[in-house]
Every structure is written in C-alpha cells, then in structure tokens.
XYZ file of C-alpha atoms in Angstrom:
557
model
C -159.524 -188.528 39.064
C -159.152 -185.120 37.478
C -162.141 -182.809 37.354
C -163.788 -181.726 34.146
C -162.282 -178.216 34.441
C -158.714 -179.384 35.075
C -156.168 -178.005 32.613
C -154.414 -180.541 30.385
C -150.726 -181.047 31.082
C -148.377 -178.716 29.248
C -146.600 -180.453 26.382
C -143.000 -179.553 25.755
C -142.075 -179.160 22.113
C -138.623 -180.005 20.761
C -137.959 -176.261 20.644
C -138.551 -176.108 24.413
C -135.669 -178.385 25.174
C -136.625 -181.822 23.891
C -134.016 -181.683 21.160
C -131.358 -180.463 23.551
C -132.119 -183.292 25.958
C -131.987 -185.841 23.172
C -128.677 -184.396 21.995
C -127.234 -184.689 25.512
C -128.319 -188.312 25.763
C -127.015 -189.080 22.276
C -123.596 -187.590 22.947
C -123.232 -189.435 26.246
C -124.205 -192.817 24.769
C -121.834 -195.311 23.173
C -121.578 -195.306 19.377
C -120.576 -197.811 16.757
C -116.932 -197.518 15.828
C -116.891 -199.614 12.681
C -115.816 -196.805 10.360
C -118.871 -197.232 8.124
C -119.953 -194.076 6.287
C -123.161 -192.474 7.515
C -123.455 -190.141 4.524
C -125.533 -191.086 1.494
C -123.841 -192.658 -1.517
C -123.905 -189.166 -3.039
C -121.857 -187.956 -0.082
C -124.648 -185.966 1.556
C -123.953 -185.802 5.290
C -126.832 -187.150 7.338
C -127.793 -186.070 10.811
C -128.547 -188.799 13.353
C -132.007 -187.299 13.931
C -134.405 -185.063 12.006
C -137.180 -182.981 13.562
C -139.530 -180.202 12.540
C -136.627 -177.779 12.936
C -135.117 -179.303 9.789
C -138.127 -178.322 7.693
C -137.508 -174.575 7.436
C -139.728 -173.205 4.687
C -141.649 -176.464 4.310
C -145.160 -176.016 2.986
C -147.678 -178.828 3.078
C -148.323 -180.244 -0.387
C -150.828 -182.692 -1.827
C -150.521 -185.419 -4.465
C -151.654 -184.431 -7.922
C -150.992 -180.749 -7.266
C -148.130 -178.561 -8.486
C -145.169 -179.039 -8.032
C -146.053 -182.742 -7.662
C -143.459 -183.565 -5.020
C -145.917 -186.083 -3.577
C -146.878 -187.588 -6.933
C -148.493 -186.608 -10.217
C -151.801 -188.360 -9.481
C -154.128 -187.465 -6.627
C -155.059 -191.132 -6.200
C -151.524 -192.567 -6.211
C -151.677 -196.348 -6.464
C -155.246 -196.267 -5.143
C -156.202 -195.361 -8.692
C -153.912 -197.788 -10.493
C -150.844 -199.825 -9.621
C -147.617 -199.152 -11.441
C -147.036 -201.042 -14.702
C -145.025 -204.182 -13.966
C -142.425 -204.769 -16.637
C -139.555 -207.180 -17.171
C -136.716 -206.216 -19.487
C -136.826 -209.178 -21.856
C -134.960 -210.093 -24.971
C -132.452 -212.761 -25.842
C -131.312 -214.943 -28.704
C -133.728 -214.828 -31.630
C -137.017 -213.015 -32.090
C -138.809 -216.374 -31.891
C -137.201 -217.248 -28.536
C -138.019 -213.829 -27.128
C -141.590 -214.062 -28.378
C -141.995 -217.240 -26.342
C -140.638 -215.418 -23.246
C -143.129 -212.584 -23.817
C -146.068 -214.963 -23.942
C -144.771 -216.647 -20.781
C -144.501 -213.358 -18.872
C -147.872 -212.042 -20.046
C -149.474 -215.319 -19.005
C -148.062 -214.875 -15.483
C -149.334 -211.350 -14.903
C -146.866 -208.966 -16.493
C -148.715 -205.878 -17.695
C -146.260 -204.353 -20.172
C -143.420 -205.480 -22.421
C -139.898 -204.106 -22.354
C -137.544 -205.040 -25.193
C -133.824 -205.623 -24.679
C -131.822 -205.629 -27.916
C -128.484 -207.304 -28.522
C -125.307 -205.283 -29.030
C -125.262 -205.378 -32.853
C -128.833 -204.059 -32.929
C -127.979 -201.346 -30.399
C -125.051 -200.282 -32.582
C -127.029 -200.299 -35.826
C -125.339 -203.362 -37.305
C -126.810 -206.398 -39.002
C -126.194 -209.817 -37.505
C -124.056 -210.924 -40.449
C -121.682 -207.967 -40.207
C -118.089 -208.936 -39.341
C -118.190 -206.654 -36.298
C -121.241 -208.533 -34.934
C -119.399 -211.807 -34.491
C -119.718 -213.293 -31.030
C -122.350 -210.765 -29.916
C -125.534 -211.851 -31.700
C -128.358 -212.521 -29.236
C -126.174 -212.437 -26.132
C -127.384 -209.340 -24.257
C -130.770 -209.059 -25.925
C -132.745 -210.011 -28.985
C -131.315 -209.706 -32.506
C -133.525 -207.549 -34.746
C -132.277 -206.973 -38.300
C -135.418 -206.157 -40.263
C -139.176 -205.877 -40.194
C -139.316 -209.667 -40.563
C -137.692 -210.094 -37.144
C -140.020 -207.530 -35.563
C -143.021 -209.376 -36.990
C -141.786 -212.560 -35.343
C -141.031 -210.782 -32.076
C -144.655 -209.704 -31.644
C -146.372 -212.654 -33.284
C -149.650 -213.349 -31.495
C -149.362 -210.224 -29.312
C -151.966 -207.565 -30.242
C -150.097 -204.265 -30.130
C -153.277 -202.292 -29.578
C -153.796 -203.979 -26.210
C -150.391 -203.631 -24.536
C -147.722 -201.018 -23.976
C -144.175 -201.687 -25.099
C -140.932 -200.085 -24.004
C -137.917 -200.321 -26.318
C -134.467 -199.592 -24.951
C -132.538 -198.338 -27.965
C -130.910 -195.043 -28.839
C -128.846 -194.322 -31.969
C -131.064 -196.546 -34.187
C -134.199 -195.710 -32.172
C -136.103 -194.168 -35.076
C -135.557 -197.305 -37.159
C -136.799 -199.721 -34.484
C -139.814 -197.511 -33.804
C -140.669 -197.573 -37.506
C -140.408 -201.371 -37.470
C -142.875 -201.446 -34.564
C -145.227 -199.113 -36.443
C -145.032 -201.296 -39.530
C -145.953 -204.386 -37.475
C -148.950 -202.507 -36.084
C -150.032 -201.679 -39.650
C -149.875 -205.351 -40.575
C -151.999 -206.189 -37.507
C -154.561 -203.577 -38.528
C -153.818 -201.422 -35.477
C -153.825 -197.670 -36.053
C -150.835 -195.637 -34.877
C -153.193 -193.635 -32.667
C -153.939 -196.783 -30.639
C -150.320 -197.573 -29.856
C -148.950 -196.958 -26.395
C -145.390 -197.353 -25.277
C -142.014 -195.757 -24.807
C -138.907 -195.355 -26.932
C -135.738 -194.645 -24.999
C -134.280 -192.542 -27.826
C -132.029 -190.618 -25.392
C -128.855 -189.955 -27.354
C -127.404 -187.367 -24.979
C -126.864 -189.888 -22.207
C -124.974 -192.050 -24.701
C -122.327 -189.365 -25.068
C -122.346 -188.897 -21.288
C -122.297 -192.478 -20.062
C -123.174 -195.525 -22.169
C -121.199 -194.682 -25.351
C -123.564 -196.366 -27.816
C -123.535 -193.397 -30.184
C -122.882 -193.495 -33.925
C -123.456 -190.034 -35.398
C -122.140 -186.673 -34.155
C -124.400 -184.848 -31.662
C -126.111 -182.500 -34.167
C -127.559 -185.125 -36.558
C -128.290 -187.386 -33.595
C -130.391 -184.634 -32.039
C -132.087 -184.096 -35.387
C -133.283 -187.712 -35.376
C -134.598 -187.376 -31.825
C -136.529 -184.216 -32.678
C -137.786 -185.799 -35.909
C -139.283 -188.683 -33.929
C -140.821 -186.324 -31.368
C -142.345 -184.151 -34.103
C -143.684 -187.132 -36.057
C -145.216 -188.918 -33.080
C -146.809 -185.734 -31.764
C -149.285 -185.902 -34.629
C -149.137 -189.516 -35.846
C -148.585 -191.598 -32.680
C -150.003 -189.333 -29.963
C -149.993 -191.902 -27.119
C -146.333 -192.782 -27.603
C -143.634 -191.554 -25.242
C -141.023 -190.567 -27.802
C -138.081 -190.091 -25.436
C -137.356 -191.842 -22.166
C -134.772 -189.484 -20.746
C -132.506 -191.887 -18.970
C -130.669 -191.448 -15.724
C -130.385 -195.204 -15.385
C -127.307 -195.587 -17.553
C -125.726 -192.494 -16.023
C -126.084 -194.127 -12.613
C -124.900 -197.507 -13.841
C -121.769 -195.794 -15.184
C -120.877 -194.800 -11.616
C -122.609 -191.494 -10.925
C -124.117 -190.525 -7.602
C -127.871 -190.120 -7.126
C -127.452 -186.329 -7.172
C -125.544 -186.489 -10.462
C -128.116 -188.848 -11.953
C -130.856 -186.416 -10.984
C -129.077 -183.327 -12.323
C -127.654 -184.760 -15.538
C -130.915 -186.471 -16.486
C -133.048 -183.374 -16.035
C -130.432 -181.251 -17.824
C -130.702 -183.637 -20.793
C -134.478 -183.342 -20.656
C -134.295 -179.566 -20.846
C -131.856 -179.837 -23.766
C -134.446 -181.871 -25.697
C -137.104 -179.291 -24.907
C -134.789 -176.534 -26.173
C -134.134 -178.470 -29.398
C -137.844 -178.988 -30.037
C -138.568 -175.311 -29.442
C -135.835 -174.419 -31.932
C -137.629 -176.667 -34.445
C -140.711 -174.480 -33.903
C -142.801 -176.930 -31.898
C -145.157 -175.670 -29.225
C -144.007 -176.904 -25.833
C -147.430 -178.246 -24.873
C -147.658 -180.242 -28.111
C -144.797 -182.578 -27.146
C -143.860 -182.141 -23.478
C -146.720 -184.303 -22.096
C -145.218 -187.301 -23.927
C -141.680 -186.916 -22.593
C -140.919 -189.509 -19.952
C -137.991 -190.394 -17.722
C -136.126 -193.527 -16.713
C -134.365 -193.679 -13.351
C -132.228 -196.129 -11.433
C -133.367 -197.386 -8.031
C -130.157 -197.978 -6.097
C -129.636 -199.452 -2.658
C -129.442 -196.191 -0.630
C -133.131 -196.398 0.228
C -134.078 -192.914 1.427
C -131.759 -191.089 -0.951
C -133.480 -192.794 -3.870
C -136.939 -191.823 -2.632
C -135.799 -188.220 -2.178
C -134.301 -188.243 -5.690
C -137.617 -189.205 -7.284
C -139.528 -186.584 -5.292
C -136.993 -183.850 -6.138
C -137.101 -184.790 -9.827
C -140.841 -184.157 -10.037
C -140.531 -180.815 -8.281
C -137.627 -179.545 -10.396
C -139.238 -180.582 -13.678
C -142.614 -179.062 -12.812
C -141.086 -175.694 -11.978
C -138.827 -175.700 -15.035
C -141.662 -176.510 -17.420
C -144.034 -173.924 -15.985
C -141.638 -171.120 -15.131
C -138.746 -171.519 -17.594
C -140.626 -172.810 -20.638
C -144.053 -171.309 -20.018
C -145.960 -174.551 -20.517
C -149.687 -174.060 -19.958
C -150.872 -177.681 -20.050
C -150.610 -179.315 -16.625
C -149.584 -182.556 -18.312
C -146.404 -180.804 -19.448
C -145.501 -180.103 -15.829
C -145.846 -183.700 -14.679
C -142.706 -185.811 -14.695
C -143.639 -189.408 -15.452
C -140.980 -192.053 -14.996
C -140.087 -195.717 -15.285
C -137.678 -197.266 -12.798
C -135.335 -200.207 -12.968
C -133.597 -201.610 -9.936
C -129.828 -201.134 -9.969
C -127.941 -203.653 -12.045
C -124.680 -202.301 -10.681
C -125.760 -203.196 -7.130
C -126.126 -206.888 -7.972
C -123.339 -209.256 -6.983
C -121.992 -212.436 -8.519
C -121.090 -213.535 -5.000
C -123.999 -215.091 -3.086
C -126.375 -214.099 -5.931
C -129.472 -215.178 -4.003
C -128.993 -212.007 -1.951
C -129.871 -210.071 -5.100
C -133.507 -211.007 -4.516
C -133.439 -209.003 -1.282
C -131.497 -206.124 -2.856
C -133.992 -205.915 -5.680
C -136.960 -205.946 -3.281
C -135.520 -203.039 -1.261
C -134.767 -201.029 -4.399
C -138.198 -201.746 -5.848
C -139.809 -200.554 -2.614
C -137.857 -197.290 -2.884
C -139.174 -196.827 -6.424
C -142.752 -197.454 -5.305
C -142.500 -195.121 -2.309
C -140.983 -192.583 -4.696
C -144.057 -192.799 -6.928
C -142.855 -194.558 -10.087
C -145.317 -195.139 -12.946
C -143.733 -198.399 -14.078
C -141.071 -200.711 -12.710
C -138.636 -203.368 -13.812
C -137.116 -205.608 -11.158
C -133.781 -207.223 -11.968
C -133.421 -210.971 -11.710
C -130.958 -212.429 -9.228
C -128.818 -213.993 -11.962
C -128.699 -210.942 -14.234
C -125.196 -210.071 -13.064
C -124.054 -213.411 -14.513
C -126.086 -213.730 -17.716
C -129.497 -213.086 -19.191
C -132.092 -214.243 -16.640
C -133.525 -217.731 -16.633
C -137.304 -218.172 -16.689
C -137.319 -218.967 -12.970
C -135.245 -215.925 -12.025
C -137.420 -213.656 -14.181
C -140.516 -215.091 -12.497
C -139.135 -214.377 -8.999
C -138.367 -210.802 -10.059
C -141.931 -210.322 -11.326
C -143.397 -211.939 -8.198
C -141.380 -209.459 -6.110
C -143.336 -206.609 -7.677
C -146.617 -208.412 -7.213
C -145.854 -208.972 -3.521
C -145.143 -205.270 -3.092
C -148.334 -204.310 -4.868
C -150.720 -206.769 -3.248
C -149.293 -207.892 0.099
C -147.381 -205.065 1.772
C -149.982 -202.294 1.954
C -147.666 -199.696 0.383
C -150.239 -199.000 -2.329
C -153.013 -198.220 0.148
C -151.897 -194.692 1.068
C -150.805 -191.975 -1.329
C -147.183 -190.921 -0.644
C -146.942 -192.391 2.865
C -143.562 -190.702 3.485
C -144.825 -187.199 2.736
C -144.117 -184.920 5.681
C -141.315 -187.092 7.032
C -138.767 -184.776 8.612
C -135.928 -186.785 7.115
C -137.365 -187.408 3.645
C -138.566 -183.833 3.147
C -135.186 -182.453 4.221
C -133.295 -184.863 1.991
C -135.585 -184.021 -0.935
C -134.680 -180.346 -0.525
C -130.962 -181.116 -0.316
C -131.139 -183.263 -3.471
C -132.881 -180.415 -5.256
C -130.165 -177.982 -4.161
C -127.432 -180.353 -5.357
C -129.117 -180.589 -8.775
C -129.544 -176.825 -9.082
C -125.823 -176.352 -8.411
C -125.033 -178.730 -11.260
C -127.425 -176.866 -13.578
C -125.431 -173.682 -12.947
C -122.164 -175.396 -13.783
C -123.604 -176.880 -17.000
C -124.962 -173.465 -18.065
C -121.553 -171.904 -17.430
C -120.051 -174.423 -19.871
C -122.565 -173.414 -22.551
C -125.154 -176.168 -22.146
C -125.319 -179.942 -22.340
C -123.614 -180.574 -25.692
C -120.659 -178.212 -25.019
C -120.331 -179.820 -21.584
C -120.224 -183.255 -23.247
C -117.577 -182.087 -25.695
C -115.490 -180.725 -22.821
C -115.764 -184.009 -20.912
C -117.525 -182.462 -17.929
C -120.097 -185.183 -17.337
C -117.643 -187.960 -18.023
C -115.133 -186.643 -15.495
C -117.739 -186.053 -12.799
C -119.004 -189.624 -13.158
C -115.504 -191.093 -13.244
C -114.541 -189.213 -10.077
C -117.700 -190.344 -8.274
C -117.139 -193.949 -9.330
C -113.553 -193.816 -8.078
C -114.614 -192.414 -4.701
C -117.208 -195.169 -4.274
C -114.702 -197.871 -5.182
C -112.260 -196.423 -2.650
C -114.990 -196.536 0.003
C -115.517 -200.226 -0.733
C -111.836 -201.054 -0.719
C -111.292 -199.299 2.602
C -114.555 -200.749 3.996
C -116.090 -197.362 4.637
C -119.070 -198.913 2.856
C -119.945 -202.573 2.875
C -121.322 -204.775 0.145
C -122.512 -207.981 1.728
C -120.809 -210.995 0.236
C -118.195 -208.897 -1.558
C -116.029 -207.043 0.946
C -117.595 -208.473 4.108
C -119.633 -211.526 5.134
C -118.063 -213.588 2.377
C -118.151 -217.367 2.070
C -115.678 -219.706 0.412
C -118.133 -222.223 -1.032
C -120.346 -220.048 -3.234
C -122.047 -222.490 -5.597
C -122.849 -220.933 -8.938
C -126.410 -220.618 -10.172
C -127.547 -222.323 -13.312
C -127.496 -219.569 -15.913
C -129.004 -219.075 -19.345
C -126.559 -219.812 -22.155
C -127.063 -218.802 -25.779
C -126.507 -221.570 -28.308
C -123.634 -220.575 -30.654
C -125.649 -221.749 -33.662
C -127.993 -218.776 -33.144
C -125.554 -216.421 -34.848
C -125.359 -218.545 -37.992
C -129.132 -218.974 -38.121
C -129.751 -215.244 -37.645
C -127.252 -214.408 -40.401
C -129.089 -216.812 -42.692
C -132.421 -215.145 -41.853
C -131.207 -211.670 -42.724
C -129.684 -212.954 -45.961
C -133.017 -214.539 -46.841
C -134.814 -211.228 -46.239
C -132.477 -209.544 -48.706
C -133.108 -212.246 -51.327
C -136.901 -212.210 -51.059
C -137.661 -208.490 -50.846
C -138.750 -206.314 -53.769
C -135.404 -204.963 -54.968
C -136.893 -202.018 -56.887
C -138.992 -200.900 -53.919
C -135.973 -201.236 -51.633
C -133.706 -199.250 -53.960
C -136.239 -196.423 -54.323
C -136.784 -196.166 -50.548
C -133.065 -196.064 -49.816
C -132.432 -193.426 -52.463
C -135.187 -191.211 -51.096
C -133.895 -191.654 -47.543
C -130.381 -190.598 -48.583
C -131.739 -187.524 -50.349
C -133.923 -186.563 -47.357
C -131.031 -186.972 -44.929
C -129.031 -184.510 -47.022
C -131.831 -181.976 -46.666
C -133.972 -180.850 -43.748
C -137.137 -182.960 -44.066
C -138.388 -184.991 -41.126
C -136.799 -188.403 -41.705
C -139.422 -190.572 -40.022
C -141.654 -191.106 -43.102
C -138.598 -192.016 -45.196
C -137.298 -194.468 -42.587
C -140.768 -196.008 -42.339
C -140.856 -196.532 -46.127
C -137.413 -198.161 -46.015
C -138.561 -200.477 -43.224
C -141.697 -201.434 -45.167
C -139.404 -202.333 -48.076
C -137.552 -204.694 -45.701
C -134.359 -202.650 -45.642
C -132.225 -203.937 -42.809
C -131.221 -201.858 -39.837
C -127.581 -201.947 -40.917
C -128.470 -200.737 -44.425
C -130.508 -197.820 -43.104
C -127.813 -196.839 -40.610
C -125.189 -197.156 -43.325
C -127.114 -194.781 -45.571
C -127.479 -192.233 -42.779
C -123.793 -192.571 -41.879
C -122.841 -191.697 -45.466
C -124.555 -188.342 -44.901
C -124.032 -187.698 -41.187
C -120.627 -189.250 -40.572
C -119.593 -190.895 -37.309
C -118.515 -189.529 -33.938
C -115.364 -190.390 -32.036
C -114.974 -189.163 -28.487
C -111.653 -187.503 -27.847
C -109.699 -188.349 -24.729
C -111.038 -185.418 -22.716
C -110.874 -186.929 -19.246
C-alpha cells in the first residue's frame, strides 16, 4: 500500500509518444482490403484516428453562445424537443386534410404541406399541361376554396405549418393568410415556414417560371410584407435539401445554401430593409444523408459560418439575426426500392445525425417513399422513429453531446474551410445569380453526382441491397395509389370556383395585380386581394407571366 506522500504515477500524453506507439501498432496490423472508400461522401480524406493534436486553434465553446457551433439554444433539447413533422400531401385537399388529422392525433407537432406538380409549377388542375400529374406527388391546390378544405377543422393559430413551394410561394402564402382570416386568426398569431427559395430552383430543382430578377422581387416582397404583417412567419426556408438531392456533396450543399442565404440578405438590403428587421425570420432546410459524422459536422459548420457572416459582414446587432435555425429532412436520395424495409434503418441513422447536429425540426422519410407517396402505416413508422429518438435513446438529455470530439470538431473545421473556398469562387464569378447564369452550380453538382455514381458502380462505396447484399426475391410493398378519377373531380372543382365567384371583384383584383406588377409596389397585398376574390393559382401566375415573362435555362453545362 502506497503512503499518503507517495507521488502519483506519471501519465504519458499522446505528445509524449502515445500517438507514435499507436501508429506503429496500426501500421503493423492487418487491414481490410475491400477497396471501400474511407473518405466522406464529399471526398474529405479521413484519418484512422483523431486526437487532441488535430484540434489546433480549438477554443472551447458553449451552446447558445456566439458563434453557436454547439447550438443556438443554451438548453438544447432539455428546453424543448425538435418539432416533429411529416411531409404530407396527396390527392385532393379533402384526402390530405384527413391525413393531417390522423397525424396530429398520433403526436405530430407541426404540419408540412407537399404540393402536386401542377401546383408547384403554378398551373391549375384543368390545364392541358397538368394531365396525369394532378395529386400524384402532393396535394392539388387551385384556389382559396381548396386551401379552406385543406385546413378544415385545424385551428391555424395553434399549429405551425411548413409549405414547400417556390415560384408560386407568394400565392400559396396568401391563400393560407386568407384561410386564417376566415377562421378569425390574426396574421400576427400565425407561425410557420414558406420555402420560397427560388435561387435553389435555378441551381438544382428547376421548378422556376420567371427570370431571376422578378423572381427575387417576389421573394423580397414576401419578406418585406411578413416582417410587419406576419412577424412570426419564416418567409424563406433557404434550402440545401434539393441541392443535395440533385447530387451535390455535403460540402457543396453547405456552401451553396449559405451563399443563397447571403444573396437574399443582399437583395433585402438593396430594398432598404434593416438587416435586423428580417434576418431573425430567415430559416434553413438541410438534407440529412447517410454519412453520419459528415452530416453532423455540416450542421455545426453552417451555424458558425452564418453567425460570423451576419455579425461581421452584415453588421447585424440582434443576436437572433446571428442564429441559424434549420429544418431537416432525411435523404430521399438514399432510400432504395430494393429491400425497402432497410429504409427504416437508414432513416433512423439520418434522423439521429440531424438531432446530434441540433436541428429545430425534422421530417423522417417513410420506407415506401422511394416507390410512391407513403401509406398511413409507413408514415406512422416514420413518425414513431422520431418519437423513439426523442423519448427512448437519451440523445435529448445532454446539450451537444459530441462537442469537443476530436473527430467531429476537426471535421467541422474542414467543412467550414471547404465552404469558404466555394464562397471565394462564387464571388469571383460575380455572385450567385451570375454563377447560376454561367452554369457553375449546375456543373459542380453534376460532376459530384457522376463521381458518386462511379464509386457505386466500381464498389468503392456500397449501398446495401443495391450493389451488394442483394436478394432475388424482393417482394414489393403495398403502395399508395392515386385514383385516376381524382383529376377529373379536381378539374370540376376548379371550374365550379370560377362559376360561383364574384366576377366583378375578380376582374378588379386581377387588373390591379397586373398594374402593380408593371410597377414597383410590393405585390403581396395585390395577390392577397386576388386570392380573396377566388382567383386561381394559374390565373394569378398567368397575369404575372404576362408582365415578367418566363425563363429558359440555356445549355451551359
């Protein structure tokens, strides 16, 4: 037994030889020779071990404190769990309304609206170009009448709603506002998010209608209007999700999304808005892909980059302007039609990455979403996955449990450096819109997508059930199918709206909207009047197109 005065044994630090000894043992040990990539999906080379030596310049940070690497709230999920959403919308407004009531009954805490392709493209359901698409990838919304049905029996003052729509975003927001009016709910009570991110449409998703300049005008109009009239509303959800789904890497998603965000800030400042009047209501929307630690590092780097840009580049004084708030959806592109039950596990891993990255709200994809719109059962399993994470795993008990991890902190720094390099290249091209017009983003994403596909084909990366561990007898799941009669019924509904509305009120509203679009007034009040007069989405978009024209992307890649 050692005496009280005995000196404690000397501890050797990694700098005293521990790392060297580990390296010797590592090099002399056998390694896997399967040819599988050990870099991240973004191509960032990973070391086999990280230690304190990899944290050069690391300073301890705390949640809720600038630059918010460890989260924007000091309490993390100890204060409040993330909002659990399911992206819901299919067939008619009445069918989707039933799904909403079902999900709310089973514990969902926010609604997220998926629109069908005609609605996303600003077309009415009875337009010739809508044939075969009505209600198939989301809900068909043609007029205020459909929006009233969509939220029938759902008090808008008591929930938050996210709407994923872009070119016609201002119109759908005005429909939502008009429903709130009819429910007796003031605009000031409304909480929710409008995607309204037109820049990423030119970059990735291609659901644009107008040229960039008038499209940006509509975005800024909605930001300016909601700043005073709908102060709790997140007017733009700056979306990296669709950039990632188009084939980008995590580093590209991070850089291109934040570059778009800064472009919106620049546009609002040019309008004469004070940065602190609108920046607190900007939000972001990220993908949670399968590369677990890279995704966590991406979310942490995003907060840090945005905080510094808002404080140092734009001079924002309000701390809320510095805080990057974001919604996450698990990666649709990671889901497989082969052995689709495995998508439950993929989604759980991706959702865990989002939670450990500090997301404010989360959508978990259903296992059958790669095949069709989710069935009730699949949507329920996806929601239960979030609830298991929140209530069973313990991940919500500690704020940022990965903070200080040698690996995660190093990877966060590398992701930040990758993004900063992209910012320089975008600035050299003249900014986001000139870079779009030169095809920069499109080519970068296409090249990244090609490299990833090559990795799969050569089995440098594996996708279970697709290029390895396949089975011959892969019984298909029962999937949700949309009844073909829906399209006819929806066309009849929109025709009925046109017959029953006040023609004089409609004509006056459309005339005033056309005149305002030709000038410089904020268009939101005029769109809201047109919506109240039961103008259809296609009619409003048609009027704006007469003034703004349409945009066709040249073959720049």
